[in-house]
Coordinates of C-alpha atoms in Angstrom, one line a residue:
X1 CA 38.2 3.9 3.3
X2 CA 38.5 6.7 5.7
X3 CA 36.8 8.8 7.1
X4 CA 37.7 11.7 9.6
X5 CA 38.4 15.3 10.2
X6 CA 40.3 17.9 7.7
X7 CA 44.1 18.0 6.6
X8 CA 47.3 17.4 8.7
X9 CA 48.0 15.0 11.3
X10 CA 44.5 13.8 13.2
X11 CA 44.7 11.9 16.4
X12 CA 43.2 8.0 16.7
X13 CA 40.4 9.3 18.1
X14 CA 39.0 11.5 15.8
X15 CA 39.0 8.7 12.6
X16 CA 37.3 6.3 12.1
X17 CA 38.0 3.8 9.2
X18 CA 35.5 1.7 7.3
X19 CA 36.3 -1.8 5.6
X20 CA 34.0 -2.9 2.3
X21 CA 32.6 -6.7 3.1
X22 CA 35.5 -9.0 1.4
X23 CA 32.7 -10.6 -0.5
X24 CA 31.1 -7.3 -2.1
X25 CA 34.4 -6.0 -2.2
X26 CA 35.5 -8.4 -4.7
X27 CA 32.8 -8.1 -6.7
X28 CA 33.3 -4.6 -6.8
X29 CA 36.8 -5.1 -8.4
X30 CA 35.8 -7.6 -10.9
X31 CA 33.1 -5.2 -12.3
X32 CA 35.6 -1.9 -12.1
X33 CA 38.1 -4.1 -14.1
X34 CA 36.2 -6.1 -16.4
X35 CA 33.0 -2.9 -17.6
X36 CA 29.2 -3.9 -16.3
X37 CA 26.9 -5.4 -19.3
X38 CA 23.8 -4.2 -19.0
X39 CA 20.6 -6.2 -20.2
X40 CA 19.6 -3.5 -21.7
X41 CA 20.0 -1.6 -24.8
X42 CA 18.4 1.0 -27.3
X43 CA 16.1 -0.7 -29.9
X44 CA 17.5 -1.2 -33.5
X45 CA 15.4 1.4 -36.2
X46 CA 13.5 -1.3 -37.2
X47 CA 12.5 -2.5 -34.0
X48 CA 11.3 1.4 -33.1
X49 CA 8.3 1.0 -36.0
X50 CA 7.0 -1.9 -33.6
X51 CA 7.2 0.4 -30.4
X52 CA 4.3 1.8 -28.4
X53 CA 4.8 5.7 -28.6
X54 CA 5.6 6.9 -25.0
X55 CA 2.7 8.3 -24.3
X56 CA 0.7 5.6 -25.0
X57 CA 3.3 3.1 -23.2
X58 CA 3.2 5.2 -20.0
X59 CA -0.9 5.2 -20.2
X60 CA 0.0 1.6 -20.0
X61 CA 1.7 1.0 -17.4
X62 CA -0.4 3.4 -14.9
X63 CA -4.1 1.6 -16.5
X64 CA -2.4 -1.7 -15.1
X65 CA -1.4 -0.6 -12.0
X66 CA -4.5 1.3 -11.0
X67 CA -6.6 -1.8 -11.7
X68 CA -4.6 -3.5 -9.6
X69 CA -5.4 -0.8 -6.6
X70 CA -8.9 -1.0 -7.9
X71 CA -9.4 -4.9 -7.2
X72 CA -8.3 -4.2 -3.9
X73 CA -10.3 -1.7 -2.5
X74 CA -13.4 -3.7 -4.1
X75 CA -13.8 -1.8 -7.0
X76 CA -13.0 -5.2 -9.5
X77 CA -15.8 -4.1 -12.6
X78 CA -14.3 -0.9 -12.6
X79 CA -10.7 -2.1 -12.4
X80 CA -11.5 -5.3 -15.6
X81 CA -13.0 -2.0 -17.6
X82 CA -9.9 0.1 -17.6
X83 CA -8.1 -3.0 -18.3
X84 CA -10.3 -4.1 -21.6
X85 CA -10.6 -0.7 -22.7
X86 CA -6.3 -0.6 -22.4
X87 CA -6.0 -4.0 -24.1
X88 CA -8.0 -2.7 -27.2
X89 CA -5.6 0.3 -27.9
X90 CA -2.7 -1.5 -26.6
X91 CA -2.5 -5.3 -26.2
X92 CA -0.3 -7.3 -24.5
X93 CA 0.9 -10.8 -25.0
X94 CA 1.5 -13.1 -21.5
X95 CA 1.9 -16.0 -23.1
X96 CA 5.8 -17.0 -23.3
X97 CA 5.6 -19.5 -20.5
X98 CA 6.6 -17.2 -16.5
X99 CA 4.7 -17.0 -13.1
X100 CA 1.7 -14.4 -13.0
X101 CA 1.1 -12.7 -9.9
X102 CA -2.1 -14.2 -8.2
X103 CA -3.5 -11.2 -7.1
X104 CA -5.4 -13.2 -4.5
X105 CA -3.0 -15.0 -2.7
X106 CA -0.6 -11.9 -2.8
X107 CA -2.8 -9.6 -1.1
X108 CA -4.6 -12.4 1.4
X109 CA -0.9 -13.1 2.1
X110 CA -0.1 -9.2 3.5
X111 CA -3.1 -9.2 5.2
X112 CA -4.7 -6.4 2.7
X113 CA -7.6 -8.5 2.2
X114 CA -9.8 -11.7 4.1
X115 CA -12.5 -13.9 3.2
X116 CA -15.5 -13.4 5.2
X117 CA -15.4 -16.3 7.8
X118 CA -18.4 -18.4 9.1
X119 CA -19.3 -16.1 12.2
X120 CA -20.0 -13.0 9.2
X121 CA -22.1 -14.9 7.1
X122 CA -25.4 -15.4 7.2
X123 CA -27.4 -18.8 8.6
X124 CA -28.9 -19.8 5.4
X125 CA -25.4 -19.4 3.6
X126 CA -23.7 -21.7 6.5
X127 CA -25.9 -24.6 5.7
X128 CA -25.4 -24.4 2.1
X129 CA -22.7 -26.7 0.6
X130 CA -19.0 -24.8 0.9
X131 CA -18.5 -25.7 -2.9
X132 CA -21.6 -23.7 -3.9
X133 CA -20.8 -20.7 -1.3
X134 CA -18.6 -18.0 -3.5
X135 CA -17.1 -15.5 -0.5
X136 CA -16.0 -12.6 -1.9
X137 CA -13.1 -10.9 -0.8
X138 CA -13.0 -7.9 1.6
X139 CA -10.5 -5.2 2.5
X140 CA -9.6 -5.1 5.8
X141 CA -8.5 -2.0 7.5
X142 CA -4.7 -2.9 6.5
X143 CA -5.8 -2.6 2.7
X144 CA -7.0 0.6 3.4
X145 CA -4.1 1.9 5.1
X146 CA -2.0 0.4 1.9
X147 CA -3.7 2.7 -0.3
X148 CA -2.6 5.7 1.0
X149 CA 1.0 4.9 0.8
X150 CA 3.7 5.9 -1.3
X151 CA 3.7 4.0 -4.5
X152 CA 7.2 2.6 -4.3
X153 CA 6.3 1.3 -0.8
X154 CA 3.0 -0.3 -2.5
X155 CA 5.3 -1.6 -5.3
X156 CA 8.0 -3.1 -3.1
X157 CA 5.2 -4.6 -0.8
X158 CA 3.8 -6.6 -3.2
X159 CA 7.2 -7.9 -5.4
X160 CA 8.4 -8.6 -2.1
X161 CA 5.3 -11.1 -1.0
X162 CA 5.7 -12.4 -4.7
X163 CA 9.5 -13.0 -4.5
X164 CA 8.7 -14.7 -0.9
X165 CA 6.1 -17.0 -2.6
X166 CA 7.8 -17.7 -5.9
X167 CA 11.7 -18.2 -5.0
X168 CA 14.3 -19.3 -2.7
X169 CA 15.3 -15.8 -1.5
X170 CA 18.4 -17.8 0.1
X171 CA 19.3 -19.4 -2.5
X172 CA 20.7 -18.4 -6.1
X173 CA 17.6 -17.9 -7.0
X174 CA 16.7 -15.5 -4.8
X175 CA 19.7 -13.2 -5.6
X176 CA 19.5 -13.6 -9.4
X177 CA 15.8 -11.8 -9.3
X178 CA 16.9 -9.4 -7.0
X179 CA 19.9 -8.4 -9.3
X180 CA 17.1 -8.3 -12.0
X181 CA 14.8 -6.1 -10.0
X182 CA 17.9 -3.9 -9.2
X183 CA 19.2 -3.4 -12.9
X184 CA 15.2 -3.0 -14.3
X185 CA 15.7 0.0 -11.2
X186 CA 18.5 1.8 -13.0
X187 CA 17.1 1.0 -16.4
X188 CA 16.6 4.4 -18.9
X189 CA 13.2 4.2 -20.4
X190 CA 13.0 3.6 -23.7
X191 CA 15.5 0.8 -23.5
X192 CA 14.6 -2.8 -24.7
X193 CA 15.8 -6.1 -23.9
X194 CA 14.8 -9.4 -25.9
X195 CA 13.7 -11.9 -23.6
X196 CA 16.1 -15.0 -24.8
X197 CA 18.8 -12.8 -23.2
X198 CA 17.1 -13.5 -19.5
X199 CA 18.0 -16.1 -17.3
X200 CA 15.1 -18.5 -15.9
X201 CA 15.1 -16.6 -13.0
X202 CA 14.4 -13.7 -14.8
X203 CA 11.7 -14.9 -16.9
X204 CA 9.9 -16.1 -14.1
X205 CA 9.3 -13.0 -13.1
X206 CA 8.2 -10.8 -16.3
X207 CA 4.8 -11.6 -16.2
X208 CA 4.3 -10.6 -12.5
X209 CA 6.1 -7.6 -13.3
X210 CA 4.1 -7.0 -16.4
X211 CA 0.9 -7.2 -14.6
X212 CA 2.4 -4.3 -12.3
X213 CA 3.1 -2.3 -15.4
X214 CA 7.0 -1.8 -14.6
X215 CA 7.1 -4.2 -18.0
X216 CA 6.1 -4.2 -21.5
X217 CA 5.9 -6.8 -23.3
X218 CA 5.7 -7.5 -26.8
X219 CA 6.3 -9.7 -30.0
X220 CA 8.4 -8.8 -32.7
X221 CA 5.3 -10.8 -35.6
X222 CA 8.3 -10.9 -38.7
X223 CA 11.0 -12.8 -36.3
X224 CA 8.6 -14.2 -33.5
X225 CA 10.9 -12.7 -30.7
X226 CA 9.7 -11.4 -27.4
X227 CA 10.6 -8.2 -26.4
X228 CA 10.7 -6.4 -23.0
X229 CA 10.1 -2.7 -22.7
X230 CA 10.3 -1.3 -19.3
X231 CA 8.0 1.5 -18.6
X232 CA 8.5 4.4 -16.0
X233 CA 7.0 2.6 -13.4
X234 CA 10.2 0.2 -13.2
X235 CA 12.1 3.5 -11.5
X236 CA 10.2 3.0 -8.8
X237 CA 12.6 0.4 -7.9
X238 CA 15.3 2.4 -7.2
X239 CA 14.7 6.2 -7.4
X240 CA 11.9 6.0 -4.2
X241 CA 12.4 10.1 -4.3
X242 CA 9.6 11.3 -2.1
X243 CA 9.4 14.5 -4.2
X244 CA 8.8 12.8 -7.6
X245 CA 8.1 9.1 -7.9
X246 CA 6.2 8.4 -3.8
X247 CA 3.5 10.7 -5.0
X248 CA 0.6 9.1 -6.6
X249 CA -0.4 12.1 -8.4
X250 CA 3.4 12.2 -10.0
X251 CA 3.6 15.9 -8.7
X252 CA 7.2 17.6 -6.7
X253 CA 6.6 18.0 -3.2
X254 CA 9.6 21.1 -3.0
X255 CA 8.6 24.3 -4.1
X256 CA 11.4 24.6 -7.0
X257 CA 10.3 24.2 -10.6
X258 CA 10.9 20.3 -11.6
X259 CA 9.7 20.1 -15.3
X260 CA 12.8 18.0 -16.4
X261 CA 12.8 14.9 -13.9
X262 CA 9.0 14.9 -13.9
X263 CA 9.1 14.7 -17.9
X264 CA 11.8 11.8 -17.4
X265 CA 9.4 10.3 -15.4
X266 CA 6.1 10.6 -17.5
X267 CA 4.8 12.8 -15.2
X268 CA 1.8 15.2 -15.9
X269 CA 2.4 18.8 -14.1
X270 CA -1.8 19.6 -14.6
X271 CA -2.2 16.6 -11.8
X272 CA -2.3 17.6 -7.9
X273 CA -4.3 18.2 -4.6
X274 CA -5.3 21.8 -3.5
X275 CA -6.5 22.1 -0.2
X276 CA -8.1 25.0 1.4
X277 CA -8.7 26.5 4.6
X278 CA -12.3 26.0 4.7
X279 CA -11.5 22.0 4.7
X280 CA -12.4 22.2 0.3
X281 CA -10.0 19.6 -1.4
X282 CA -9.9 19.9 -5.4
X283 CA -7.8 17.3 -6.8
X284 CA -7.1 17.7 -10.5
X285 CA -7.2 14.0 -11.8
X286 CA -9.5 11.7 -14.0
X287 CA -8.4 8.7 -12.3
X288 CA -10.6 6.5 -11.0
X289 CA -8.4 5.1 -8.9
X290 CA -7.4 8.7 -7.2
X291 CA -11.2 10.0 -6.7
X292 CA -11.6 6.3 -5.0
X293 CA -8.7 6.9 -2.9
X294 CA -10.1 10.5 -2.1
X295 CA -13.6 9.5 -1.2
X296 CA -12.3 7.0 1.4
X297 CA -11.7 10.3 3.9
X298 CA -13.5 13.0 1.5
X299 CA -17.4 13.9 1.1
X300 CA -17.9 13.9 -2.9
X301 CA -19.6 17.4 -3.8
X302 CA -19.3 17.0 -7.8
X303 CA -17.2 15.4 -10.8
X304 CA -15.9 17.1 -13.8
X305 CA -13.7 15.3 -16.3
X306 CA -10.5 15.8 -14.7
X307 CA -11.4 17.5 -11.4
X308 CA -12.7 16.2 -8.1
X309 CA -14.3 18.4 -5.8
X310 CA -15.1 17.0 -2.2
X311 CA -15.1 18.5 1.4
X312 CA -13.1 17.2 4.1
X313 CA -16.0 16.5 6.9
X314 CA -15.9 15.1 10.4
X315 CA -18.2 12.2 9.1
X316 CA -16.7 11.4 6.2
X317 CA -12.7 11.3 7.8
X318 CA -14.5 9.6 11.2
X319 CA -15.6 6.9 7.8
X320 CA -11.8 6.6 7.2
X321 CA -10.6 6.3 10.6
X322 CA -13.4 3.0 11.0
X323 CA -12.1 1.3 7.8
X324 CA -8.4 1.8 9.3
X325 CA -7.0 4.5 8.1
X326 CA -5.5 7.2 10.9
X327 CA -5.1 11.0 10.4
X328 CA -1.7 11.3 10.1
X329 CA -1.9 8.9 6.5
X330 CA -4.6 11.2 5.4
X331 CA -2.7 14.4 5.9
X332 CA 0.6 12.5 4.6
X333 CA -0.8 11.3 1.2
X334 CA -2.7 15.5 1.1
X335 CA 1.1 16.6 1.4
X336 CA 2.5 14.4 -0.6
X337 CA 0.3 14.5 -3.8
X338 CA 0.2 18.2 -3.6
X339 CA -0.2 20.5 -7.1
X340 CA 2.7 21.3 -8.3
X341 CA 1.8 24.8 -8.1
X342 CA -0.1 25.1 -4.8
X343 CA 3.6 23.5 -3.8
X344 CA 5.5 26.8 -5.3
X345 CA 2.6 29.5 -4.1
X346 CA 2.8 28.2 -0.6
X347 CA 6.5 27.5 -0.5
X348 CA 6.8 29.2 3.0
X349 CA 3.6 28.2 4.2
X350 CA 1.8 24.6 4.7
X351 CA 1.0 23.0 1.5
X352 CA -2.5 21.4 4.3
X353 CA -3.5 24.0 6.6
X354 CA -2.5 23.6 10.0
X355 CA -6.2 24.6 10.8
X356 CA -6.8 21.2 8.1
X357 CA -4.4 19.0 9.8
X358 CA -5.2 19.9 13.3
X359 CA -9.0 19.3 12.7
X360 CA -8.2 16.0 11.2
X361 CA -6.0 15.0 14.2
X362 CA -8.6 16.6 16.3
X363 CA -11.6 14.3 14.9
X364 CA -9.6 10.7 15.2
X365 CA -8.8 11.7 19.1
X366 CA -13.0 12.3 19.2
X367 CA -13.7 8.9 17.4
X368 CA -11.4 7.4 19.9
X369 CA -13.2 8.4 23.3
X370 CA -15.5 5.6 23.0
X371 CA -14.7 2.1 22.2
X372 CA -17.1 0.1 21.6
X373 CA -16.9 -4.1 22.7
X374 CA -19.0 -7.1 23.5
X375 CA -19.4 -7.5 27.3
X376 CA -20.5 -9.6 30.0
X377 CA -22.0 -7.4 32.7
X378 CA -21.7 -8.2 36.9
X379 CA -23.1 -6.5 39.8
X380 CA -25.3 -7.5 43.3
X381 CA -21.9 -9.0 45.0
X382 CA -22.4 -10.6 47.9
X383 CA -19.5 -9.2 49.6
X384 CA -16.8 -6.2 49.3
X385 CA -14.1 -9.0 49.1
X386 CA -15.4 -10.9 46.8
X387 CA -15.7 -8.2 44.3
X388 CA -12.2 -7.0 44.7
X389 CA -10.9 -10.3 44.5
X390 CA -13.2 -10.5 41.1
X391 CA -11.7 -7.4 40.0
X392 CA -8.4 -8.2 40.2
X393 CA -8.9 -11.8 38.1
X394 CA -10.1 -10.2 35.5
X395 CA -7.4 -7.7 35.6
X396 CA -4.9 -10.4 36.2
X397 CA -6.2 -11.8 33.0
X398 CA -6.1 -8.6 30.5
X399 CA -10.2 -9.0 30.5
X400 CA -11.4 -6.1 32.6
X401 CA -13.4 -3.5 30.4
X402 CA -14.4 -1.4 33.5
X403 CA -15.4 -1.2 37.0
X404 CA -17.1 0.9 39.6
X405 CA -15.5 -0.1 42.8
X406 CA -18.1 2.4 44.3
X407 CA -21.1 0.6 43.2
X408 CA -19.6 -2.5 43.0
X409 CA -19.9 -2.8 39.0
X410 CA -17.7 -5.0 36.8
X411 CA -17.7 -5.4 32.9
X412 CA -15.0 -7.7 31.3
X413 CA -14.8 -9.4 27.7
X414 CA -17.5 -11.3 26.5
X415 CA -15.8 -14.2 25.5
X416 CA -14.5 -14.8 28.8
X417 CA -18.1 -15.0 30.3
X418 CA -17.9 -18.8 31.3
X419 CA -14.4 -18.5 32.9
X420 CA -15.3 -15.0 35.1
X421 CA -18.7 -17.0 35.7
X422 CA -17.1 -20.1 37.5
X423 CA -14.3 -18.2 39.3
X424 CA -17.1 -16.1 41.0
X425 CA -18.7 -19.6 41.5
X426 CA -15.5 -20.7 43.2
X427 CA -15.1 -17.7 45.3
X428 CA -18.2 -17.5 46.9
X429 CA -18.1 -20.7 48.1
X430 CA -14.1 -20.5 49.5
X431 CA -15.3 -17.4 51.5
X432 CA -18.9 -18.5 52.8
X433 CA -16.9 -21.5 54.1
X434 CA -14.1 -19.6 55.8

């Protein structure tokens, strides 16, 4: 292909061409020649009575993946309730034989989340047995930065770890569930696809994909068969639209009415952050999961059914910023998960405040003044020199906190007491003898 300027004769230098990869370029042929066969296809009449309605399909799919979010930020009683209150309206069958995704080892593996380790426990619990000792899992300031992201990034974060753990990503393996991934992308909703038609590669990964909530599915009781149902999670895959599927709340960012892709996508238009000038967030949501997410930077002032009310406060986003999350997140997932009509009313203006986003910005660069650090603590030298040769070891070695060369005053990192301690022995004793 070419690309360069308009009509007529163009000079060498003002085109440049581009070649396809011989490999995808073939590929490319064979399917232009020989049609694309989808796995997918729209369910028989009789297969429709069996169906989930849509509404109660996409309910689904969002109750799974919001207890997911809810084991990791801690919230695990919460997260097994929405799950068993789901499973009674709705159940779902596992059982046909693929890999689930171990929560666990997926999130321990990205770093969301950490066992507490020998030095944060407490002494009696150190000299129990390490059978009897159950550690629970913590989120560490990663985790909380992961749950302010765009869901597609969250989604493709976690299949990716999965894929890492589960296949040979080199191999044919590897390229087979990626294909999968990529066609379940581009799937319509409301498609269906009997499980004998997938490779082993692909059932391998339905259940982990089920557990997401990008999958149904189900069991057709007269002939036995499994069924898969994609849900409208699965476009997450492929349609990572910041304006309609990286919002959390399912809301447009743009200011122009969107009624028709965010019904494709299951999308509620009553769902959506307002913030005001006076630092007052309402989010319109009964999610669990989104008031969680919301208290992390927000000071709660009252619940109703579907509507949070909370205050953004220098203590409460000062909380956030400690637990890992920074200001620019905070003000990024307020943007992004705006109301839809907050979005249309302030289409010339800010959808956060700049008076909002600076205070935000302001109260991290406060919270950042001070650092706080375990320190081993030098003064009385016995000479000029052999403080500023002191000074300049520690600096050598990346451990100097601070110094008052005027007072003679040096501070450097605790765990390099012993070290700083025997090179001032060393000194002392190479000058007194010179």
């Amino acid at each position: 292909a070419a690309a360069g300027g308009g009509g007529g004769s163009s000079t060498s230098s003002s085109t440049s061409s581009y070649h396809l990869q011989k490999s995808f370029a073939q590929k490319i042929q064979l399917i232009m020649e020989s049609g694309f066969k989808s796995l997918w296809s729209e369910p028989s009449e009789k297969l429709r009575l069996v169906l989930p309605s849509k509404d109660r399909l996409r309910q689904h799919a969002q109750t799974c993946w919001d207890s997911l979010l809810l084991f990791l930020s801690g919230r695990e009683e919460i997260a097994e309730k929405l799950v068993d209150d789901q499973a009674a309206s709705l159940p779902i069958d596992l059982d046909f034989g693929s890999s689930p995704l171990e929560l666990e080892d997926v999130f321990t593996r990205l770093g969301l989340m950490e066992r507490a380790t020998e030095d944060k426990m407490d002494g009696d619990e150190v000299m129990m047995d390490a059978s009897s000792i159950q550690v629970p899992l913590e989120t560490t300031p990663k985790g909380f930065q992961f749950l302010l992201k765009p869901p597609a990034e969250q989604i493709w974060t976690i299949l990716d770890e999965f894929l890492q753990m589960q296949y040979d990503l080199k191999g044919e393996e590897g390229a087979a569930a990626v294909s999968f991934l990529l066609q379940l992308g581009f799937c319509e909703e409301g498609r269906t696809c009997p499980l004998s038609e997938f490779g082993k590669w692909e059932t391998k990964a339905t259940c982990a994909l089920s557990q997401l909530g990008l999958l149904y599915p189900f069991k057709d009781k007269e002939s036995g068969q499994y069924w898969i149902l994609p849900t409208h999670l699965s476009k997450l895959l492929c349609h990572g639209d910041r304006g309609t599927l990286d919002n959390l709340y399912g809301n447009r960012l743009d200011s122009s009415p969107s009624s028709s892709s965010s019904a494709a996508l299951g999308i509620s238009t009553e769902e959506g952050i307002v913030v005001e000038t006076n630092y007052r967030v309402y989010a319109y949501t009964s999610s669990p999961l989104k008031r969680f997410v919301l208290e992390l930077f927000c000071q709660q002032e009252y619940i109703l059914p579907n509507l949070f009310v909370g205050r953004l406060t220098r203590d409460s986003c000062v909380g956030a910023f400690e637990a890992g999350v920074d200001s620019e997140s905070i003000i990024d997932f307020l943007r992004r998960n705006v109301h839809p009509q907050a979005a249309r009313l302030r289409s010339k203006i800010p959808t956060v405040p700049e008076t909002v986003a600076d205070g935000i910005r302001l109260w991290e660069a406060e919270s950042q003044r001070m650092d706080i650090a375990p320190a081993a603590f030098y003064d009385n030298f016995d000479s000029t020199r052999l403080f500023e040769l002191s000074i300049e070891h520690a600096r050598e070695n990346n451990v100097c906190l601070w110094a008052d060369e005027g007072k003679q005053r040096l501070a450097v990192q605790l765990g390099y007491y012993n070290q700083m301690r025997a090179f001032i022995k060393e000194t002392k004793i190479k000058l007194s003898s010179a």
